[in-house]
Every structure is written in structure tokens, then in C-alpha cells.
PDB file of C-alpha atoms and ligand atoms in Angstrom:
ATOM      1  CA  MET A   1       4.006 -14.762 -15.129  1.00  0.00           C
ATOM      2  CA  LEU A   2       0.359 -15.619 -15.381  1.00  0.00           C
ATOM      3  CA  GLY A   3      -0.897 -18.743 -13.647  1.00  0.00           C
ATOM      4  CA  LYS A   4      -4.090 -20.703 -13.408  1.00  0.00           C
ATOM      5  CA  ALA A   5      -5.382 -21.361  -9.930  1.00  0.00           C
ATOM      6  CA  GLU A   6      -5.707 -25.091 -10.123  1.00  0.00           C
ATOM      7  CA  PHE A   7      -4.395 -25.769  -6.665  1.00  0.00           C
ATOM      8  CA  THR A   8      -5.983 -26.163  -3.284  1.00  0.00           C
ATOM      9  CA  LEU A   9      -5.852 -23.505  -0.628  1.00  0.00           C
ATOM     10  CA  GLY A  10      -4.702 -24.665   2.779  1.00  0.00           C
ATOM     11  CA  TYR A  11      -3.608 -23.533   6.200  1.00  0.00           C
ATOM     12  CA  SER A  12      -0.349 -22.016   5.024  1.00  0.00           C
ATOM     13  CA  ASP A  13      -2.222 -19.594   2.736  1.00  0.00           C
ATOM     14  CA  ALA A  14      -3.451 -16.132   3.670  1.00  0.00           C
ATOM     15  CA  LEU A  15      -5.303 -13.369   1.899  1.00  0.00           C
ATOM     16  CA  ILE A  16      -4.072  -9.784   2.178  1.00  0.00           C
ATOM     17  CA  VAL A  17      -6.671  -7.142   1.326  1.00  0.00           C
ATOM     18  CA  VAL A  18      -4.966  -3.802   0.783  1.00  0.00           C
ATOM     19  CA  ASP A  19      -6.536  -0.457   1.697  1.00  0.00           C
ATOM     20  CA  MET A  20     -10.193  -0.934   0.714  1.00  0.00           C
ATOM     21  CA  GLN A  21     -11.023   2.392   2.375  1.00  0.00           C
ATOM     22  CA  ASN A  22     -13.556   5.093   1.542  1.00  0.00           C
ATOM     23  CA  ASP A  23     -11.012   7.742   0.586  1.00  0.00           C
ATOM     24  CA  PHE A  24      -9.482   5.481  -2.067  1.00  0.00           C
ATOM     25  CA  ILE A  25     -12.885   4.509  -3.450  1.00  0.00           C
ATOM     26  CA  SER A  26     -15.109   7.572  -3.294  1.00  0.00           C
ATOM     27  CA  GLY A  27     -13.303  10.032  -1.018  1.00  0.00           C
ATOM     28  CA  THR A  28     -10.413  12.466  -1.316  1.00  0.00           C
ATOM     29  CA  LEU A  29      -8.093  10.178  -3.303  1.00  0.00           C
ATOM     30  CA  PRO A  30     -10.488   8.130  -5.426  1.00  0.00           C
ATOM     31  CA  VAL A  31      -8.995   5.403  -7.593  1.00  0.00           C
ATOM     32  CA  LYS A  32     -10.944   5.196 -10.818  1.00  0.00           C
ATOM     33  CA  GLY A  33     -12.875   1.951 -11.046  1.00  0.00           C
ATOM     34  CA  ALA A  34     -12.170   0.946  -7.451  1.00  0.00           C
ATOM     35  CA  GLU A  35     -15.884   0.364  -6.851  1.00  0.00           C
ATOM     36  CA  GLU A  36     -15.881  -2.348  -9.518  1.00  0.00           C
ATOM     37  CA  ILE A  37     -13.393  -4.523  -7.670  1.00  0.00           C
ATOM     38  CA  ILE A  38     -15.320  -4.654  -4.382  1.00  0.00           C
ATOM     39  CA  GLU A  39     -17.362  -7.686  -5.445  1.00  0.00           C
ATOM     40  CA  HIS A  40     -14.202  -9.478  -6.587  1.00  0.00           C
ATOM     41  CA  VAL A  41     -12.392  -8.673  -3.346  1.00  0.00           C
ATOM     42  CA  ASN A  42     -15.440  -9.967  -1.450  1.00  0.00           C
ATOM     43  CA  LYS A  43     -15.353 -13.174  -3.501  1.00  0.00           C
ATOM     44  CA  TYR A  44     -11.798 -13.822  -2.258  1.00  0.00           C
ATOM     45  CA  ILE A  45     -12.633 -12.871   1.320  1.00  0.00           C
ATOM     46  CA  ARG A  46     -15.515 -15.362   1.298  1.00  0.00           C
ATOM     47  CA  LEU A  47     -13.369 -18.042  -0.302  1.00  0.00           C
ATOM     48  CA  PHE A  48     -10.684 -17.728   2.383  1.00  0.00           C
ATOM     49  CA  SER A  49     -13.001 -17.295   5.345  1.00  0.00           C
ATOM     50  CA  GLN A  50     -15.214 -20.231   4.314  1.00  0.00           C
ATOM     51  CA  LYS A  51     -12.075 -22.349   4.567  1.00  0.00           C
ATOM     52  CA  GLU A  52     -11.242 -20.704   7.921  1.00  0.00           C
ATOM     53  CA  LEU A  53      -8.092 -19.204   6.450  1.00  0.00           C
ATOM     54  CA  CYS A  54      -6.722 -15.891   7.674  1.00  0.00           C
ATOM     55  CA  VAL A  55      -7.606 -12.618   6.008  1.00  0.00           C
ATOM     56  CA  PHE A  56      -5.416  -9.584   6.702  1.00  0.00           C
ATOM     57  CA  PHE A  57      -6.837  -6.143   5.980  1.00  0.00           C
ATOM     58  CA  THR A  58      -4.311  -3.362   5.674  1.00  0.00           C
ATOM     59  CA  ARG A  59      -5.411   0.224   6.042  1.00  0.00           C
ATOM     60  CA  ASP A  60      -3.763   3.579   5.520  1.00  0.00           C
ATOM     61  CA  TRP A  61      -4.153   5.178   8.934  1.00  0.00           C
ATOM     62  CA  HIS A  62      -2.605   8.625   8.951  1.00  0.00           C
ATOM     63  CA  PRO A  63      -2.467  11.356  11.563  1.00  0.00           C
ATOM     64  CA  GLU A  64      -4.029  14.710  10.599  1.00  0.00           C
ATOM     65  CA  ASP A  65      -0.573  16.233   9.904  1.00  0.00           C
ATOM     66  CA  HIS A  66       0.934  13.360   7.927  1.00  0.00           C
ATOM     67  CA  LEU A  67       3.986  14.111   5.752  1.00  0.00           C
ATOM     68  CA  SER A  68       2.457  12.548   2.620  1.00  0.00           C
ATOM     69  CA  PHE A  69      -0.241  15.239   2.419  1.00  0.00           C
ATOM     70  CA  LYS A  70       0.249  18.134  -0.028  1.00  0.00           C
ATOM     71  CA  GLU A  71      -0.236  20.677   2.750  1.00  0.00           C
ATOM     72  CA  ASN A  72       2.786  19.131   4.489  1.00  0.00           C
ATOM     73  CA  GLY A  73       4.977  18.926   1.405  1.00  0.00           C
ATOM     74  CA  GLY A  74       3.858  15.488   0.232  1.00  0.00           C
ATOM     75  CA  ILE A  75       2.286  14.448  -3.066  1.00  0.00           C
ATOM     76  CA  TRP A  76      -1.192  13.323  -1.979  1.00  0.00           C
ATOM     77  CA  PRO A  77      -4.384  15.082  -1.053  1.00  0.00           C
ATOM     78  CA  LYS A  78      -5.287  14.579   2.586  1.00  0.00           C
ATOM     79  CA  HIS A  79      -6.540  11.014   2.888  1.00  0.00           C
ATOM     80  CA  CYS A  80      -7.267   8.224   5.374  1.00  0.00           C
ATOM     81  CA  VAL A  81      -6.984  10.326   8.499  1.00  0.00           C
ATOM     82  CA  MET A  82      -7.368   7.891  11.388  1.00  0.00           C
ATOM     83  CA  ASN A  83     -10.845   7.522  12.878  1.00  0.00           C
ATOM     84  CA  THR A  84     -12.584   9.396  10.056  1.00  0.00           C
ATOM     85  CA  TRP A  85     -15.086   8.188   7.453  1.00  0.00           C
ATOM     86  CA  GLY A  86     -12.385   8.400   4.777  1.00  0.00           C
ATOM     87  CA  ALA A  87     -10.201   5.930   6.625  1.00  0.00           C
ATOM     88  CA  SER A  88     -13.050   3.472   7.254  1.00  0.00           C
ATOM     89  CA  PHE A  89     -13.450   0.371   5.166  1.00  0.00           C
ATOM     90  CA  HIS A  90     -16.043   0.655   2.397  1.00  0.00           C
ATOM     91  CA  LYS A  91     -19.484  -0.308   3.659  1.00  0.00           C
ATOM     92  CA  ASP A  92     -19.848  -3.125   1.112  1.00  0.00           C
ATOM     93  CA  LEU A  93     -16.577  -4.810   2.065  1.00  0.00           C
ATOM     94  CA  VAL A  94     -17.145  -8.177   3.745  1.00  0.00           C
ATOM     95  CA  LEU A  95     -15.422  -8.296   7.136  1.00  0.00           C
ATOM     96  CA  PRO A  96     -15.221 -11.873   8.466  1.00  0.00           C
ATOM     97  CA  GLU A  97     -15.896 -12.390  12.174  1.00  0.00           C
ATOM     98  CA  ASP A  98     -13.048 -14.797  12.713  1.00  0.00           C
ATOM     99  CA  ASN A  99      -9.491 -15.213  11.502  1.00  0.00           C
ATOM    100  CA  MET A 100      -9.289 -11.592  10.456  1.00  0.00           C
ATOM    101  CA  PHE A 101      -6.666  -9.004  11.319  1.00  0.00           C
ATOM    102  CA  ILE A 102      -6.475  -5.281  10.695  1.00  0.00           C
ATOM    103  CA  ILE A 103      -3.036  -3.871   9.975  1.00  0.00           C
ATOM    104  CA  SER A 104      -2.712  -0.079  10.245  1.00  0.00           C
ATOM    105  CA  LYS A 105       0.183   1.597   8.439  1.00  0.00           C
ATOM    106  CA  GLY A 106       1.533   5.105   7.990  1.00  0.00           C
ATOM    107  CA  THR A 107       0.421   5.868  11.526  1.00  0.00           C
ATOM    108  CA  SER A 108       3.165   8.287  12.510  1.00  0.00           C
ATOM    109  CA  LYS A 109       3.490  11.789  11.174  1.00  0.00           C
ATOM    110  CA  ASP A 110       7.034  11.516   9.775  1.00  0.00           C
ATOM    111  CA  PHE A 111       6.855   8.120   8.168  1.00  0.00           C
ATOM    112  CA  ASP A 112       4.875   6.829   5.195  1.00  0.00           C
ATOM    113  CA  ALA A 113       4.282   3.182   4.374  1.00  0.00           C
ATOM    114  CA  TYR A 114       3.103   1.851   1.041  1.00  0.00           C
ATOM    115  CA  SER A 115       3.820  -1.704   2.117  1.00  0.00           C
ATOM    116  CA  GLY A 116       1.641  -3.456   4.661  1.00  0.00           C
ATOM    117  CA  PHE A 117       4.867  -4.853   6.131  1.00  0.00           C
ATOM    118  CA  GLN A 118       6.466  -1.463   6.813  1.00  0.00           C
ATOM    119  CA  GLY A 119       6.345  -0.511  10.466  1.00  0.00           C
ATOM    120  CA  THR A 120       3.707  -3.171  11.232  1.00  0.00           C
ATOM    121  CA  LYS A 121       3.463  -6.622  12.792  1.00  0.00           C
ATOM    122  CA  LEU A 122       2.204  -8.249   9.570  1.00  0.00           C
ATOM    123  CA  ASN A 123       5.280 -10.444   9.069  1.00  0.00           C
ATOM    124  CA  GLU A 124       5.217 -11.663  12.684  1.00  0.00           C
ATOM    125  CA  LEU A 125       1.503 -12.457  12.467  1.00  0.00           C
ATOM    126  CA  LEU A 126       1.976 -14.429   9.241  1.00  0.00           C
ATOM    127  CA  LYS A 127       5.010 -16.263  10.640  1.00  0.00           C
ATOM    128  CA  GLU A 128       3.211 -17.169  13.870  1.00  0.00           C
ATOM    129  CA  ARG A 129       0.490 -18.801  11.819  1.00  0.00           C
ATOM    130  CA  GLY A 130       2.852 -20.690   9.538  1.00  0.00           C
ATOM    131  CA  ILE A 131       1.768 -18.795   6.443  1.00  0.00           C
ATOM    132  CA  LYS A 132       3.938 -19.541   3.395  1.00  0.00           C
ATOM    133  CA  ARG A 133       1.866 -18.131   0.532  1.00  0.00           C
ATOM    134  CA  VAL A 134       0.074 -14.808   0.365  1.00  0.00           C
ATOM    135  CA  PHE A 135      -2.616 -13.721  -2.072  1.00  0.00           C
ATOM    136  CA  VAL A 136      -2.833  -9.967  -2.462  1.00  0.00           C
ATOM    137  CA  CYS A 137      -5.736  -7.826  -3.684  1.00  0.00           C
ATOM    138  CA  GLY A 138      -7.041  -4.273  -3.190  1.00  0.00           C
ATOM    139  CA  ILE A 139      -5.808  -0.777  -4.019  1.00  0.00           C
ATOM    140  CA  ALA A 140      -3.682   0.679  -5.383  1.00  0.00           C
ATOM    141  CA  THR A 141      -1.926  -1.671  -7.828  1.00  0.00           C
ATOM    142  CA  ASP A 142       0.876   0.835  -8.467  1.00  0.00           C
ATOM    143  CA  TYR A 143       1.388   1.837  -4.813  1.00  0.00           C
ATOM    144  CA  CYS A 144       0.324  -0.165  -1.816  1.00  0.00           C
ATOM    145  CA  VAL A 145      -0.450  -3.432  -3.604  1.00  0.00           C
ATOM    146  CA  LYS A 146       2.882  -3.248  -5.426  1.00  0.00           C
ATOM    147  CA  HIS A 147       4.890  -2.484  -2.300  1.00  0.00           C
ATOM    148  CA  THR A 148       3.062  -5.037  -0.173  1.00  0.00           C
ATOM    149  CA  CYS A 149       3.884  -7.694  -2.796  1.00  0.00           C
ATOM    150  CA  ILE A 150       7.531  -6.602  -2.895  1.00  0.00           C
ATOM    151  CA  GLY A 151       7.667  -6.796   0.903  1.00  0.00           C
ATOM    152  CA  ALA A 152       6.152 -10.283   0.852  1.00  0.00           C
ATOM    153  CA  VAL A 153       8.618 -11.547  -1.781  1.00  0.00           C
ATOM    154  CA  ASN A 154      11.575 -10.094   0.114  1.00  0.00           C
ATOM    155  CA  LEU A 155      10.421 -11.843   3.271  1.00  0.00           C
ATOM    156  CA  GLY A 156      10.275 -15.166   1.451  1.00  0.00           C
ATOM    157  CA  TYR A 157       6.535 -15.628   0.918  1.00  0.00           C
ATOM    158  CA  GLN A 158       5.322 -17.114  -2.334  1.00  0.00           C
ATOM    159  CA  THR A 159       3.252 -14.216  -3.565  1.00  0.00           C
ATOM    160  CA  PHE A 160       0.224 -14.037  -5.815  1.00  0.00           C
ATOM    161  CA  VAL A 161      -1.580 -10.952  -7.063  1.00  0.00           C
ATOM    162  CA  LEU A 162      -5.293 -11.389  -7.727  1.00  0.00           C
ATOM    163  CA  LEU A 163      -5.732  -9.630 -11.039  1.00  0.00           C
ATOM    164  CA  ASP A 164      -9.496  -9.154 -11.032  1.00  0.00           C
ATOM    165  CA  ALA A 165      -9.401  -7.644  -7.555  1.00  0.00           C
ATOM    166  CA  VAL A 166      -6.795  -4.868  -7.865  1.00  0.00           C
ATOM    167  CA  LYS A 167      -7.048  -1.335  -9.222  1.00  0.00           C
ATOM    168  CA  GLY A 168      -4.377   1.309  -9.772  1.00  0.00           C
ATOM    169  CA  VAL A 169      -4.076   5.083  -9.411  1.00  0.00           C
ATOM    170  CA  ASP A 170      -2.195   5.486 -12.725  1.00  0.00           C
ATOM    171  CA  LEU A 171      -1.000   9.033 -12.057  1.00  0.00           C
ATOM    172  CA  GLU A 172       1.241   8.259 -15.009  1.00  0.00           C
ATOM    173  CA  LYS A 173      -0.403   6.320 -17.820  1.00  0.00           C
ATOM    174  CA  GLY A 174       0.406   2.609 -17.717  1.00  0.00           C
ATOM    175  CA  ALA A 175       1.816   2.701 -14.183  1.00  0.00           C
ATOM    176  CA  SER A 176      -0.308  -0.228 -13.005  1.00  0.00           C
ATOM    177  CA  LYS A 177       0.674  -2.383 -15.962  1.00  0.00           C
ATOM    178  CA  LYS A 178       4.313  -1.526 -15.308  1.00  0.00           C
ATOM    179  CA  ALA A 179       3.907  -2.323 -11.626  1.00  0.00           C
ATOM    180  CA  LEU A 180       2.502  -5.771 -12.452  1.00  0.00           C
ATOM    181  CA  GLU A 181       5.298  -6.471 -14.926  1.00  0.00           C
ATOM    182  CA  TYR A 182       7.814  -5.521 -12.279  1.00  0.00           C
ATOM    183  CA  LEU A 183       6.139  -7.856  -9.792  1.00  0.00           C
ATOM    184  CA  TYR A 184       6.194 -10.707 -12.319  1.00  0.00           C
ATOM    185  CA  SER A 185       9.933 -10.107 -12.761  1.00  0.00           C
ATOM    186  CA  LEU A 186      10.323 -10.731  -9.017  1.00  0.00           C
ATOM    187  CA  GLY A 187       8.467 -14.028  -9.283  1.00  0.00           C
ATOM    188  CA  VAL A 188       5.020 -12.850  -8.201  1.00  0.00           C
ATOM    189  CA  ILE A 189       2.290 -14.805  -9.978  1.00  0.00           C
ATOM    190  CA  GLY A 190      -0.771 -13.019 -11.312  1.00  0.00           C
ATOM    191  CA  LEU A 191      -3.940 -15.050 -11.201  1.00  0.00           C
ATOM    192  CA  ILE A 192      -7.702 -15.083 -11.062  1.00  0.00           C
ATOM    193  CA  PHE A 193      -9.817 -17.634  -9.195  1.00  0.00           C
ATOM    194  CA  ASP A 194     -13.282 -18.161 -10.557  1.00  0.00           C
ATOM    195  CA  ALA A 195     -14.729 -18.922  -7.173  1.00  0.00           C
TER     196      ALA A 195
HETATM  197  C1  VGL B   1      -1.896   4.646  -1.179  1.00  0.00           C
HETATM  198  C2  VGL B   1      -1.448   6.719  -2.003  1.00  0.00           C
HETATM  199  C3  VGL B   1      -1.204   7.216  -0.744  1.00  0.00           C
HETATM  200  C4  VGL B   1      -2.325   3.237  -1.447  1.00  0.00           C
HETATM  201  C5  VGL B   1      -1.659   5.121   0.095  1.00  0.00           C
HETATM  202  O1  VGL B   1      -3.025   2.647  -0.590  1.00  0.00           O
HETATM  203  O2  VGL B   1      -1.989   2.698  -2.523  1.00  0.00           O
HETATM  204  N1  VGL B   1      -1.779   5.455  -2.217  1.00  0.00           N
HETATM  205  N2  VGL B   1      -1.316   6.399   0.293  1.00  0.00           N
HETATM  206 ZN1   ZN B   2      -1.440   7.240   2.411  1.00  0.00          ZN
END
């Protein structure tokens, strides 16, 4: 489903910015075109923080010997090793001073997490703040954005995906398009705000 954002944002809305980290933009696992979405992601961050609404930043935050790395039998090049440049947020990403939370995922060696809800306190933090609707942007459409949206839907949040502010890996051609179609089938609404 494709919707037009003709509604007002309020205190039960939160923005979730997924994995806007160096490795996924210009590091070891670069997502083609990821640089182009930074300004759109920033537009949403400003929109939410100007209204004093919460912004949640997820980050892939892996130990050196993480199971998802090729050298350990996984499918990905080494990426987002905690406390390295690759795991840091891109320098152009706007980080609000208030009402912002960083959610680290995939932090233990034997466990991977594509969803920002997996093995984290994200749900509790949203619940504590009375959040009912989440707006999701970032990378990658076909992995962490997809799974974060699925997690949100399953937990009962009304979920929106911000179409001008996501980018996919597309290891297989069309994977991002397929991911979005799958999300729409779950009731996620794709939209763009012209803020
Ligand atoms: C991701 C591949 C491996 C993502 C994380 O953030 O979408 N992709 N780890
Ligand atoms: Zn990862």
C-alpha cells in the first residue's frame, strides 16, 4: 500500500533510523546508492526532533569474531565491528541532542540480528514512551529495514516505511522491491513526506 502523509505527527510517533553506518555506506559492505539517502534520512530526523519526538538509531555492532562474517562461516564480509570506524555512524548523519536513543544489535558472537527488536530493548523503550506508530528508514531495505518493520508489525505498531530514505543491498536483483511488497502485504504503509 502506498499512502500520502497528510496526517500530523504526535507524541505516539517515533522515527527508527536503521544502520546508517560507515561500513554500509562506504566501507566493507557498501550498499550502492546509500550516500544518496543521507539527506533524506536527515530530513526525517530534523522533522521528528523539531517536534521533540523520539528518534531511535539502530546500529549493527558486532564482535570481531561474529558468526555472520565469511571467515566464520557466514555470508557477509567483516563489517560493523564494535568501536571501529566502520561501525560508526556516517559523519553527515544528523544526531539530535535530545530524545535520541542508540540501539546496538548483533552484539554477541553467536547471534545475528537483522531486526532492531531482536535481542534489544527497543520494544520496551517504545512502550515506555507510549509509541504506537513507527516510521522506518535507513539501510538495508532487504535486510535490516525489512526485518525491523516485520518486528514492529508483529509487536503491534502501525508501521510506515519511508520510501525516499531507504536503500537495499539487492544481492539478488529485485530483492528490495520484493521486500517492500512483502511489507505492504503485512500492512506496512510506504510513504514519503515532503518536509
Ligand atoms: C545488514 C547485512 C549484514 C543490514 C546487517 O543492516 O541490513 N546487512 N548485517
Ligand atoms: Zn551485520
